[in-house]
């Protein structure tokens, strides 16, 4: 028997993401026949009570996608069990070990990262860290390089690196994997993918939600540590990395680490020029009046809810190509996109006509839709004496191959990642040295902020951050992308 143990099995992540993902995988017949799923949490409840909650969580997600069926549920129900445990105590974990027996165990820690070190130590003592067992760690692991190392030292005392799966759920998103296919499964783009042809790259992760009652966590991390250290730097790595020799986990991750190592450190003299920290004040989002961060928190705070950074990658491929990243809460749209902005024409033969040529852009949209499009200039049809140009968008997305086809169900990113962890494939997980390099760079940014006394600037909820975020681009003669791939 194989087992998946969900520590924090009754919590928000498990109920909103992990268990519905497992339902969807079961629905498609992708879970191992004999897999048991065991919720383990502090709450003293019976297995039946727990299973009922799981049903509610799975049913609401599955019905929304029209894939709820009782047959799948009874298969999943038969897999489920629950145990009330104190996961930091080896003694308390013994009954869990008895339940899983000698089969391979994958343990998912969906609990506060501050407990990771104690939990893995207890797991080891309880026999839940045997050679075939695995552990999955949800981000953030630590809040800086030192605390990451402290936790990870405890993890590596219990598990070898090949048994550790550090999750960044952005790597489970379909379009992110499609980026690898696009870059390395085609010959047309790779020769253009460098400083000779690309002017700049933008990565935006905009969210309309505020921090709300997550502030006890968020206030300690801020946008820099919550989003940029992990999701944004992972996206940057996939855009910037060299072609790996194959898709082996080590080959891919070796290339990503090289990118992180090439990131130019941000000094405190530069911090004001190349970084922007913002915090939302009350405003209107999606037609509703919302509170500012300080009001939600109940007192003033210096935590940023918005960050924009210009990053430079000091290597041959990217010398002189700025990577602009921005992310924030309470922005006007939930939008995640990567924009590859190609260089303008070296010389235009269309000068003075209507429809000036615009530089080509590849827009890789992850949210709200998953799509990849390329803008190219095209002749407007007609008999005008002078040729008129217009930009058109070529969609490179599978979803648009045939507009009459129903697009595939939008998966939860955790579906792919849970399946990979159960199969022991760590390609889409973050290796220790990758996380360390990312923390190292982010620590330098936060050190530069504290040395330069850089405080968050206010932005009104429902806007794209402080004005200085636009200036970050404008100063270099560029603007944030406003082309919507779906127009
Ligand atoms: C999480 C962050 O990792 O990602 C959240 O902790 C954020 O603050 C979330 O809201 C965004 O994920 P997604 O998939 O909705 O873009």
CSV table of C-alpha atoms and ligand atoms in Angstrom, one decimal:
chain,number,residue,atom,x,y,z
A,1,UNK,CA,0.0,0.0,0.0
A,2,UNK,CA,1.2,3.5,-0.8
A,3,UNK,CA,0.0,6.4,1.3
A,4,UNK,CA,-0.3,10.2,0.9
A,5,UNK,CA,-0.4,11.9,4.3
A,6,UNK,CA,-1.7,15.4,4.4
A,7,UNK,CA,-0.4,17.2,7.5
A,8,UNK,CA,-2.7,20.1,8.0
A,9,UNK,CA,-5.3,17.9,6.2
A,10,UNK,CA,-8.2,20.0,7.5
A,11,UNK,CA,-6.7,23.4,6.6
A,12,UNK,CA,-7.4,25.8,3.9
A,13,UNK,CA,-4.8,24.6,1.4
A,14,UNK,CA,-5.8,21.0,1.8
A,15,UNK,CA,-9.5,21.7,1.5
A,16,UNK,CA,-9.4,24.3,-1.3
A,17,UNK,CA,-6.6,22.8,-3.5
A,18,UNK,CA,-5.1,19.5,-2.5
A,19,UNK,CA,-8.1,17.3,-1.9
A,20,UNK,CA,-10.1,18.6,-4.9
A,21,UNK,CA,-6.9,18.0,-7.0
A,22,UNK,CA,-6.9,14.4,-5.8
A,23,UNK,CA,-10.5,14.0,-6.6
A,24,UNK,CA,-9.8,15.2,-10.2
A,25,UNK,CA,-6.9,12.9,-10.5
A,26,UNK,CA,-9.0,10.0,-9.3
A,27,UNK,CA,-11.7,10.9,-11.7
A,28,UNK,CA,-9.2,10.5,-14.5
A,29,UNK,CA,-7.9,7.3,-13.2
A,30,UNK,CA,-4.5,8.7,-12.5
A,31,UNK,CA,-4.0,7.8,-8.8
A,32,UNK,CA,-2.3,4.5,-8.0
A,33,UNK,CA,-5.0,1.8,-7.3
A,34,UNK,CA,-3.8,1.1,-3.7
A,35,UNK,CA,-3.2,4.8,-2.7
A,36,UNK,CA,-4.5,5.7,0.8
A,37,UNK,CA,-5.0,9.4,1.6
A,38,UNK,CA,-4.7,10.2,5.2
A,39,UNK,CA,-5.6,13.6,6.7
A,40,UNK,CA,-3.5,14.3,9.8
A,41,UNK,CA,-4.2,17.4,11.9
A,42,UNK,CA,-4.7,18.5,15.4
A,43,UNK,CA,-8.4,18.7,15.4
A,44,UNK,CA,-10.1,15.8,17.4
A,45,UNK,CA,-12.6,14.6,14.9
A,46,UNK,CA,-13.6,11.2,13.6
A,47,UNK,CA,-12.7,9.9,10.1
A,48,UNK,CA,-16.3,10.1,9.1
A,49,UNK,CA,-16.6,13.7,10.1
A,50,UNK,CA,-13.4,14.5,8.2
A,51,UNK,CA,-14.5,12.6,5.1
A,52,UNK,CA,-17.8,14.5,5.1
A,53,UNK,CA,-15.8,17.8,5.0
A,54,UNK,CA,-13.7,16.5,2.2
A,55,UNK,CA,-16.8,15.6,0.2
A,56,UNK,CA,-18.2,19.1,0.6
A,57,UNK,CA,-14.8,20.6,-0.6
A,58,UNK,CA,-14.5,18.2,-3.6
A,59,UNK,CA,-18.1,18.4,-4.6
A,60,UNK,CA,-18.3,22.1,-4.8
A,61,UNK,CA,-15.2,22.3,-7.1
A,62,UNK,CA,-16.1,19.3,-9.2
A,63,UNK,CA,-19.7,20.5,-9.8
A,64,UNK,CA,-18.4,23.8,-10.9
A,65,UNK,CA,-16.4,21.9,-13.6
A,66,UNK,CA,-19.2,19.5,-14.3
A,67,UNK,CA,-17.1,16.4,-13.3
A,68,UNK,CA,-18.8,15.4,-10.1
A,69,UNK,CA,-19.8,11.7,-10.0
A,70,UNK,CA,-20.6,9.4,-7.2
A,71,UNK,CA,-18.5,6.5,-8.6
A,72,UNK,CA,-15.3,8.6,-8.3
A,73,UNK,CA,-16.4,9.8,-4.9
A,74,UNK,CA,-16.9,6.3,-3.6
A,75,UNK,CA,-13.5,5.3,-4.9
A,76,UNK,CA,-11.9,8.3,-3.2
A,77,UNK,CA,-13.9,7.9,0.0
A,78,UNK,CA,-12.5,4.3,0.3
A,79,UNK,CA,-9.0,5.8,0.2
A,80,UNK,CA,-9.6,8.4,2.8
A,81,UNK,CA,-8.8,8.2,6.5
A,82,UNK,CA,-8.1,10.7,9.3
A,83,UNK,CA,-5.9,10.8,12.4
A,84,UNK,CA,-5.7,13.5,15.0
A,85,UNK,CA,-2.0,14.0,15.7
A,86,UNK,CA,0.4,16.4,17.1
A,87,UNK,CA,2.8,16.2,14.1
A,88,UNK,CA,5.7,17.7,16.1
A,89,UNK,CA,5.7,14.7,18.5
A,90,UNK,CA,7.2,11.3,17.4
A,91,UNK,CA,5.1,9.6,20.0
A,92,UNK,CA,1.9,11.1,18.6
A,93,UNK,CA,3.0,10.0,15.0
A,94,UNK,CA,3.4,6.3,16.0
A,95,UNK,CA,-0.3,5.4,15.3
A,96,UNK,CA,0.1,7.1,11.9
A,97,UNK,CA,3.1,4.9,11.1
A,98,UNK,CA,1.1,1.8,12.2
A,99,UNK,CA,-1.7,2.9,9.8
A,100,UNK,CA,0.6,3.3,6.8
A,101,UNK,CA,2.5,0.1,7.5
A,102,UNK,CA,5.6,-0.6,5.4
A,103,UNK,CA,4.3,1.0,2.2
A,104,UNK,CA,5.9,4.1,0.6
A,105,UNK,CA,4.7,7.3,2.3
A,106,UNK,CA,4.5,10.7,0.7
A,107,UNK,CA,3.9,13.4,3.4
A,108,UNK,CA,2.6,16.8,2.3
A,109,UNK,CA,3.3,19.5,4.9
A,110,UNK,CA,0.4,21.9,4.5
A,111,UNK,CA,1.0,23.6,7.8
A,112,UNK,CA,2.9,26.7,9.0
A,113,UNK,CA,6.5,26.6,7.8
A,114,UNK,CA,7.6,27.4,11.3
A,115,UNK,CA,6.7,23.8,12.2
A,116,UNK,CA,8.5,22.1,9.3
A,117,UNK,CA,11.8,21.5,11.2
A,118,UNK,CA,10.1,20.0,14.2
A,119,UNK,CA,7.7,17.9,12.1
A,120,UNK,CA,10.4,16.3,9.9
A,121,UNK,CA,12.4,15.5,13.0
A,122,UNK,CA,9.4,13.8,14.6
A,123,UNK,CA,8.7,12.0,11.3
A,124,UNK,CA,12.2,10.6,11.2
A,125,UNK,CA,11.9,9.4,14.8
A,126,UNK,CA,8.6,7.8,14.0
A,127,UNK,CA,9.8,5.9,11.0
A,128,UNK,CA,8.0,8.1,8.4
A,129,UNK,CA,11.3,9.1,6.7
A,130,UNK,CA,12.4,5.8,5.3
A,131,UNK,CA,14.4,5.5,2.1
A,132,UNK,CA,11.4,5.3,-0.2
A,133,UNK,CA,9.4,8.0,1.6
A,134,UNK,CA,9.0,11.5,0.3
A,135,UNK,CA,8.2,14.9,1.8
A,136,UNK,CA,6.5,17.7,0.0
A,137,UNK,CA,7.0,21.2,1.4
A,138,UNK,CA,4.7,24.1,0.6
A,139,UNK,CA,6.3,27.5,0.2
A,140,UNK,CA,7.5,29.7,1.8
A,141,UNK,CA,10.4,27.7,3.4
A,142,UNK,CA,11.9,30.3,5.7
A,143,UNK,CA,11.7,34.1,5.4
A,144,UNK,CA,15.4,34.6,4.4
A,145,UNK,CA,18.4,32.6,3.6
A,146,UNK,CA,19.4,31.9,7.2
A,147,UNK,CA,15.9,30.7,8.3
A,148,UNK,CA,15.6,28.7,5.0
A,149,UNK,CA,18.9,26.9,5.8
A,150,UNK,CA,17.9,26.2,9.4
A,151,UNK,CA,14.7,24.5,8.3
A,152,UNK,CA,16.3,22.8,5.4
A,153,UNK,CA,19.1,21.4,7.6
A,154,UNK,CA,16.5,19.6,9.7
A,155,UNK,CA,14.8,18.4,6.5
A,156,UNK,CA,18.1,17.1,5.1
A,157,UNK,CA,18.9,15.3,8.4
A,158,UNK,CA,15.7,13.3,7.8
A,159,UNK,CA,15.5,13.0,4.0
A,160,UNK,CA,18.0,13.0,1.1
A,161,UNK,CA,17.5,15.7,-1.5
A,162,UNK,CA,15.9,13.3,-4.0
A,163,UNK,CA,13.1,12.7,-1.4
A,164,UNK,CA,12.4,16.4,-0.9
A,165,UNK,CA,9.8,18.1,-3.1
A,166,UNK,CA,9.6,21.9,-2.6
A,167,UNK,CA,6.5,23.2,-4.2
A,168,UNK,CA,6.1,26.3,-6.1
A,169,UNK,CA,2.5,25.9,-7.5
A,170,UNK,CA,3.3,28.2,-10.4
A,171,UNK,CA,5.4,25.4,-11.9
A,172,UNK,CA,2.3,23.3,-12.0
A,173,UNK,CA,0.4,25.7,-14.3
A,174,UNK,CA,-0.1,24.4,-17.8
A,175,UNK,CA,1.2,27.5,-19.6
A,176,UNK,CA,4.4,27.6,-17.5
A,177,UNK,CA,5.1,24.1,-18.8
A,178,UNK,CA,4.1,25.1,-22.2
A,179,UNK,CA,6.8,27.8,-22.1
A,180,UNK,CA,9.4,24.9,-22.0
A,181,UNK,CA,7.7,23.3,-25.0
A,182,UNK,CA,7.6,26.6,-26.9
A,183,UNK,CA,11.2,27.4,-26.2
A,184,UNK,CA,12.8,24.0,-26.7
A,185,UNK,CA,10.3,22.2,-28.9
A,186,UNK,CA,10.6,24.7,-31.8
A,187,UNK,CA,13.5,26.0,-33.8
A,188,UNK,CA,11.9,29.3,-34.7
A,189,UNK,CA,12.1,31.1,-31.4
A,190,UNK,CA,15.4,30.0,-29.9
A,191,UNK,CA,17.7,31.9,-32.3
A,192,UNK,CA,15.7,35.0,-31.4
A,193,UNK,CA,15.8,34.4,-27.7
A,194,UNK,CA,18.7,36.7,-26.7
A,195,UNK,CA,19.9,40.2,-26.3
A,196,UNK,CA,20.3,40.7,-30.0
A,197,UNK,CA,16.6,40.5,-30.6
A,198,UNK,CA,14.8,41.0,-27.3
A,199,UNK,CA,14.5,44.5,-25.9
A,200,UNK,CA,13.1,43.7,-22.5
A,201,UNK,CA,11.0,41.1,-20.6
A,202,UNK,CA,8.1,41.9,-18.3
A,203,UNK,CA,6.6,39.6,-15.7
A,204,UNK,CA,3.3,40.8,-14.1
A,205,UNK,CA,1.3,39.0,-11.4
A,206,UNK,CA,-1.6,41.2,-10.6
A,207,UNK,CA,-4.2,40.2,-8.0
A,208,UNK,CA,-7.5,42.0,-7.2
A,209,UNK,CA,-7.7,40.4,-3.7
A,210,UNK,CA,-6.5,42.2,-0.7
A,211,UNK,CA,-4.6,40.6,2.2
A,212,UNK,CA,-7.7,40.4,4.4
A,213,UNK,CA,-7.4,38.1,7.4
A,214,UNK,CA,-4.2,36.5,6.0
A,215,UNK,CA,-2.3,39.5,7.4
A,216,UNK,CA,-0.7,37.7,10.4
A,217,UNK,CA,1.2,35.7,7.8
A,218,UNK,CA,1.5,38.3,5.2
A,219,UNK,CA,2.8,41.1,7.4
A,220,UNK,CA,5.9,39.0,8.1
A,221,UNK,CA,6.6,38.3,4.4
A,222,UNK,CA,5.3,41.0,2.1
A,223,UNK,CA,5.1,40.8,-1.6
A,224,UNK,CA,8.8,40.4,-2.0
A,225,UNK,CA,9.0,37.2,0.0
A,226,UNK,CA,5.4,35.9,-0.7
A,227,UNK,CA,5.5,36.2,-4.5
A,228,UNK,CA,8.8,37.5,-5.9
A,229,UNK,CA,11.3,35.1,-4.2
A,230,UNK,CA,9.4,32.1,-5.6
A,231,UNK,CA,6.8,32.5,-8.3
A,232,UNK,CA,8.3,35.4,-10.1
A,233,UNK,CA,11.9,34.2,-10.0
A,234,UNK,CA,10.8,30.8,-11.2
A,235,UNK,CA,9.1,32.4,-14.2
A,236,UNK,CA,12.1,34.5,-14.8
A,237,UNK,CA,14.3,31.3,-14.8
A,238,UNK,CA,12.2,29.5,-17.3
A,239,UNK,CA,12.3,32.5,-19.7
A,240,UNK,CA,16.0,33.0,-19.3
A,241,UNK,CA,17.6,29.6,-18.8
A,242,UNK,CA,19.8,27.9,-21.4
A,243,UNK,CA,18.4,24.8,-23.1
A,244,UNK,CA,19.0,21.9,-20.7
A,245,UNK,CA,20.6,18.8,-22.2
A,246,UNK,CA,17.4,16.8,-21.5
A,247,UNK,CA,14.3,17.0,-19.3
A,248,UNK,CA,15.9,15.2,-16.4
A,249,UNK,CA,15.1,17.1,-13.1
A,250,UNK,CA,18.8,17.8,-12.5
A,251,UNK,CA,19.5,19.1,-16.0
A,252,UNK,CA,16.5,21.5,-15.8
A,253,UNK,CA,17.3,22.7,-12.3
A,254,UNK,CA,21.0,23.1,-13.1
A,255,UNK,CA,20.1,25.6,-15.8
A,256,UNK,CA,17.7,27.5,-13.5
A,257,UNK,CA,20.3,27.8,-10.8
A,258,UNK,CA,22.7,29.4,-13.3
A,259,UNK,CA,20.2,32.1,-14.1
A,260,UNK,CA,19.7,32.9,-10.4
A,261,UNK,CA,23.5,33.0,-9.9
A,262,UNK,CA,23.7,35.5,-12.7
A,263,UNK,CA,21.2,38.0,-11.2
A,264,UNK,CA,23.0,41.2,-10.6
A,265,UNK,CA,22.8,42.1,-6.9
A,266,UNK,CA,20.8,45.3,-6.1
A,267,UNK,CA,22.8,47.7,-3.9
A,268,UNK,CA,21.3,50.2,-1.6
A,269,UNK,CA,22.5,53.1,-3.8
A,270,UNK,CA,20.4,51.6,-6.6
A,271,UNK,CA,17.4,50.4,-4.6
A,272,UNK,CA,15.4,53.6,-5.1
A,273,UNK,CA,16.0,53.6,-8.9
A,274,UNK,CA,15.4,49.9,-9.7
A,275,UNK,CA,12.9,48.8,-7.1
A,276,UNK,CA,9.4,50.0,-6.0
A,277,UNK,CA,7.7,49.2,-2.8
A,278,UNK,CA,4.0,50.0,-2.4
A,279,UNK,CA,1.1,49.5,0.0
A,280,UNK,CA,-2.5,49.8,-0.9
A,281,UNK,CA,-4.8,52.4,0.7
A,282,UNK,CA,-8.6,52.3,0.4
A,283,UNK,CA,-10.1,52.5,-3.1
A,284,UNK,CA,-12.4,50.7,-5.5
A,285,UNK,CA,-11.7,47.2,-6.9
A,286,UNK,CA,-14.2,45.5,-9.2
A,287,UNK,CA,-16.8,48.2,-8.4
A,288,UNK,CA,-16.5,47.7,-4.6
A,289,UNK,CA,-15.1,50.0,-2.1
A,290,UNK,CA,-12.2,48.3,-0.2
A,291,UNK,CA,-10.2,49.1,2.8
A,292,UNK,CA,-6.5,49.9,2.9
A,293,UNK,CA,-3.9,47.4,4.2
A,294,UNK,CA,-3.3,49.4,7.4
A,295,UNK,CA,-7.1,49.5,8.1
A,296,UNK,CA,-7.4,45.7,7.6
A,297,UNK,CA,-4.4,45.1,9.8
A,298,UNK,CA,-5.7,47.6,12.5
A,299,UNK,CA,-2.4,49.5,12.7
A,300,UNK,CA,0.3,51.0,10.5
A,301,UNK,CA,2.7,48.6,8.9
A,302,UNK,CA,5.8,48.9,6.8
A,303,UNK,CA,5.0,45.7,4.8
A,304,UNK,CA,4.8,46.0,1.0
A,305,UNK,CA,1.8,44.7,-0.8
A,306,UNK,CA,3.3,45.7,-4.1
A,307,UNK,CA,6.7,45.3,-5.5
A,308,UNK,CA,8.2,46.2,-8.9
A,309,UNK,CA,11.9,45.5,-9.7
A,310,UNK,CA,14.2,45.8,-12.6
A,311,UNK,CA,16.4,42.7,-12.6
A,312,UNK,CA,19.5,42.3,-14.8
A,313,UNK,CA,21.0,39.0,-15.7
A,314,UNK,CA,24.7,39.2,-16.2
A,315,UNK,CA,25.5,36.6,-18.8
A,316,UNK,CA,26.1,36.5,-22.5
A,317,UNK,CA,22.5,35.8,-23.6
A,318,UNK,CA,20.9,38.6,-21.6
A,319,UNK,CA,23.5,41.3,-21.2
A,320,UNK,CA,21.7,44.7,-21.5
A,321,UNK,CA,18.1,43.2,-21.4
A,322,UNK,CA,16.2,44.4,-18.4
A,323,UNK,CA,13.6,42.1,-16.8
A,324,UNK,CA,10.9,44.1,-15.3
A,325,UNK,CA,8.8,42.3,-12.6
A,326,UNK,CA,5.7,43.6,-10.7
A,327,UNK,CA,3.2,42.0,-8.5
A,328,UNK,CA,0.7,43.3,-6.0
A,329,UNK,CA,-2.6,42.9,-4.2
A,330,UNK,CA,-5.6,45.1,-4.9
A,331,UNK,CA,-4.6,45.8,-8.4
A,332,UNK,CA,-7.2,46.4,-11.1
A,333,UNK,CA,-7.1,42.9,-12.6
A,334,UNK,CA,-6.2,39.3,-11.8
A,335,UNK,CA,-3.7,39.0,-14.5
A,336,UNK,CA,-0.5,37.0,-14.8
A,337,UNK,CA,1.6,37.5,-17.9
A,338,UNK,CA,5.1,37.3,-19.3
A,339,UNK,CA,5.8,39.7,-22.1
A,340,UNK,CA,8.8,39.1,-24.4
A,341,UNK,CA,9.2,42.5,-26.1
A,342,UNK,CA,11.3,42.2,-29.2
A,343,UNK,CA,13.5,45.0,-30.5
A,344,UNK,CA,11.9,47.7,-32.8
A,345,UNK,CA,12.7,47.6,-36.5
A,346,UNK,CA,16.3,48.9,-37.1
A,347,UNK,CA,14.9,51.1,-39.9
A,348,UNK,CA,11.3,51.6,-41.0
A,349,UNK,CA,10.3,51.9,-44.6
A,350,UNK,CA,6.8,52.7,-43.6
A,351,UNK,CA,7.6,56.1,-42.0
A,352,UNK,CA,4.8,58.7,-42.0
A,353,UNK,CA,2.0,56.4,-42.8
A,354,UNK,CA,-1.0,55.5,-40.7
A,355,UNK,CA,-0.2,52.4,-38.5
A,356,UNK,CA,3.4,52.8,-37.7
A,357,UNK,CA,5.1,49.4,-37.2
A,358,UNK,CA,5.2,48.3,-33.6
A,359,UNK,CA,7.8,46.0,-32.2
A,360,UNK,CA,6.8,42.3,-32.0
A,361,UNK,CA,5.7,41.0,-28.7
A,362,UNK,CA,5.1,37.5,-27.4
A,363,UNK,CA,2.6,37.5,-24.6
A,364,UNK,CA,2.4,34.5,-22.5
A,365,UNK,CA,-0.7,34.8,-20.4
A,366,UNK,CA,-1.2,32.5,-17.4
A,367,UNK,CA,-4.3,34.2,-15.9
A,368,UNK,CA,-7.2,34.8,-16.2
A,369,UNK,CA,-6.9,32.6,-19.4
A,370,UNK,CA,-4.0,30.5,-20.5
A,371,UNK,CA,-2.8,31.6,-23.9
A,372,UNK,CA,0.3,32.5,-25.8
A,373,UNK,CA,0.2,35.0,-28.6
A,374,UNK,CA,2.6,36.8,-30.9
A,375,UNK,CA,1.8,40.2,-32.2
A,376,UNK,CA,3.0,40.8,-35.8
A,377,UNK,CA,2.5,43.6,-38.2
A,378,UNK,CA,0.2,42.9,-41.1
A,379,UNK,CA,-1.1,44.9,-44.1
A,380,UNK,CA,-4.7,46.2,-43.8
A,381,UNK,CA,-6.7,44.7,-46.6
A,382,UNK,CA,-7.7,47.3,-49.3
A,383,UNK,CA,-6.7,49.3,-52.3
A,384,UNK,CA,-5.2,52.3,-50.4
A,385,UNK,CA,-2.5,53.9,-52.4
A,386,UNK,CA,-0.2,53.8,-49.4
A,387,UNK,CA,0.2,50.5,-47.6
A,388,UNK,CA,-1.4,50.6,-44.2
A,389,UNK,CA,-0.2,48.5,-41.4
A,390,UNK,CA,-2.0,47.0,-38.4
A,391,UNK,CA,-0.8,44.7,-35.6
A,392,UNK,CA,-2.5,41.3,-35.5
A,393,UNK,CA,-2.2,38.6,-32.9
A,394,UNK,CA,-1.3,35.1,-33.7
A,395,UNK,CA,-2.5,32.8,-31.0
A,396,UNK,CA,-0.1,29.9,-30.3
A,397,UNK,CA,-2.4,28.3,-27.8
A,398,UNK,CA,-3.7,24.8,-28.1
A,399,UNK,CA,-7.0,26.0,-26.7
A,400,UNK,CA,-7.7,28.0,-29.8
A,401,UNK,CA,-6.8,25.5,-32.5
A,402,UNK,CA,-10.5,24.9,-33.2
A,403,UNK,CA,-12.8,27.5,-31.7
A,404,UNK,CA,-15.7,25.1,-31.7
A,405,UNK,CA,-13.9,22.7,-29.4
A,406,UNK,CA,-14.7,22.9,-25.7
A,407,UNK,CA,-11.4,24.1,-24.1
A,408,UNK,CA,-9.9,21.6,-21.7
A,409,UNK,CA,-10.8,21.9,-18.1
A,410,UNK,CA,-8.6,24.4,-16.3
A,411,UNK,CA,-6.7,22.3,-13.9
A,412,UNK,CA,-5.6,23.2,-10.4
A,413,UNK,CA,-1.8,23.6,-10.6
A,414,UNK,CA,-1.5,21.1,-7.7
A,415,UNK,CA,-2.9,18.2,-9.8
A,416,UNK,CA,0.2,18.0,-11.9
A,417,UNK,CA,2.5,18.5,-8.8
A,418,UNK,CA,0.8,16.0,-6.6
A,419,UNK,CA,1.0,13.4,-9.4
A,420,UNK,CA,4.7,14.2,-10.0
A,421,UNK,CA,5.5,13.9,-6.3
A,422,UNK,CA,3.7,10.6,-6.1
A,423,UNK,CA,5.7,9.4,-9.1
A,424,UNK,CA,8.9,10.8,-7.7
A,425,UNK,CA,9.5,13.2,-10.6
A,426,UNK,CA,11.1,16.3,-9.2
A,427,UNK,CA,11.5,18.3,-12.4
A,428,UNK,CA,8.8,20.8,-11.4
A,429,UNK,CA,10.0,21.2,-7.8
A,430,UNK,CA,12.6,23.6,-6.4
A,431,UNK,CA,16.0,22.2,-5.5
A,432,UNK,CA,17.8,23.3,-2.4
A,433,UNK,CA,20.5,25.3,-4.2
A,434,UNK,CA,17.8,27.1,-6.3
A,435,UNK,CA,15.9,28.2,-3.2
A,436,UNK,CA,19.1,29.3,-1.6
A,437,UNK,CA,20.1,31.5,-4.6
A,438,UNK,CA,16.7,33.0,-4.8
A,439,UNK,CA,16.8,33.8,-1.1
A,440,UNK,CA,20.3,35.3,-1.4
A,441,UNK,CA,19.1,37.7,-4.1
A,442,UNK,CA,15.9,38.6,-2.3
A,443,UNK,CA,17.8,39.1,1.0
A,444,UNK,CA,20.1,41.6,-0.8
A,445,UNK,CA,17.0,43.5,-2.0
A,446,UNK,CA,15.5,43.7,1.5
A,447,UNK,CA,18.9,44.6,2.9
A,448,UNK,CA,19.1,47.4,0.4
A,449,UNK,CA,15.6,48.6,1.4
A,450,UNK,CA,16.5,48.7,5.1
A,451,UNK,CA,20.0,50.3,4.5
A,452,UNK,CA,18.4,53.0,2.3
A,453,UNK,CA,15.3,53.3,4.6
A,454,UNK,CA,13.0,52.6,1.6
A,455,UNK,CA,9.4,52.6,2.9
A,456,UNK,CA,6.4,51.4,0.9
A,457,UNK,CA,4.6,54.2,-1.0
A,458,UNK,CA,0.9,54.4,-1.0
A,459,UNK,CA,-1.2,53.3,-4.0
A,460,UNK,CA,-4.9,53.5,-4.3
A,461,UNK,CA,-6.5,50.1,-4.4
A,462,UNK,CA,-7.7,49.4,-7.9
A,463,UNK,CA,-4.6,51.0,-9.6
A,464,UNK,CA,-1.4,49.4,-10.9
A,465,UNK,CA,0.7,50.4,-7.9
A,466,UNK,CA,2.5,53.6,-7.1
A,467,UNK,CA,3.4,56.0,-9.9
A,468,UNK,CA,7.0,55.2,-9.4
A,469,UNK,CA,6.3,51.7,-10.9
A,470,UNK,CA,5.5,53.4,-14.2
A,471,UNK,CA,8.6,55.6,-13.8
A,472,UNK,CA,10.7,52.5,-13.4
A,473,UNK,CA,9.9,51.7,-17.0
A,474,UNK,CA,9.5,55.2,-18.3
A,475,UNK,CA,13.0,56.1,-17.1
A,476,UNK,CA,14.3,53.6,-19.7
A,477,UNK,CA,12.0,54.8,-22.4
A,478,UNK,CA,9.5,51.8,-22.0
A,479,UNK,CA,6.0,51.3,-20.8
A,480,UNK,CA,4.3,48.3,-19.1
A,481,UNK,CA,2.4,46.2,-21.6
A,482,UNK,CA,-1.2,47.3,-22.3
A,483,UNK,CA,-2.0,44.8,-25.1
A,484,UNK,CA,-4.6,42.3,-24.0
A,485,UNK,CA,-4.1,39.0,-25.7
A,486,UNK,CA,-7.8,38.4,-25.9
A,487,UNK,CA,-8.8,41.7,-27.6
B,1,LIG,C1,0.4,32.2,-3.1
B,1,LIG,C2,0.6,33.5,-2.3
B,1,LIG,O1,1.6,31.5,-3.2
B,1,LIG,O2,0.0,32.6,-4.5
B,1,LIG,C3,-0.7,34.3,-2.3
B,1,LIG,O3,0.9,33.1,-1.0
B,1,LIG,C4,-1.2,34.5,-3.7
B,1,LIG,O4,-0.5,35.5,-1.6
B,1,LIG,C5,-1.2,33.2,-4.5
B,1,LIG,O5,-2.5,35.1,-3.7
B,1,LIG,C6,-1.5,33.5,-6.0
B,1,LIG,O6,-1.7,32.3,-6.7
B,1,LIG,P1,-2.5,32.2,-8.1
B,1,LIG,O7,-2.3,30.8,-8.6
B,1,LIG,O8,-3.9,32.5,-7.7
B,1,LIG,O9,-1.9,33.3,-8.9
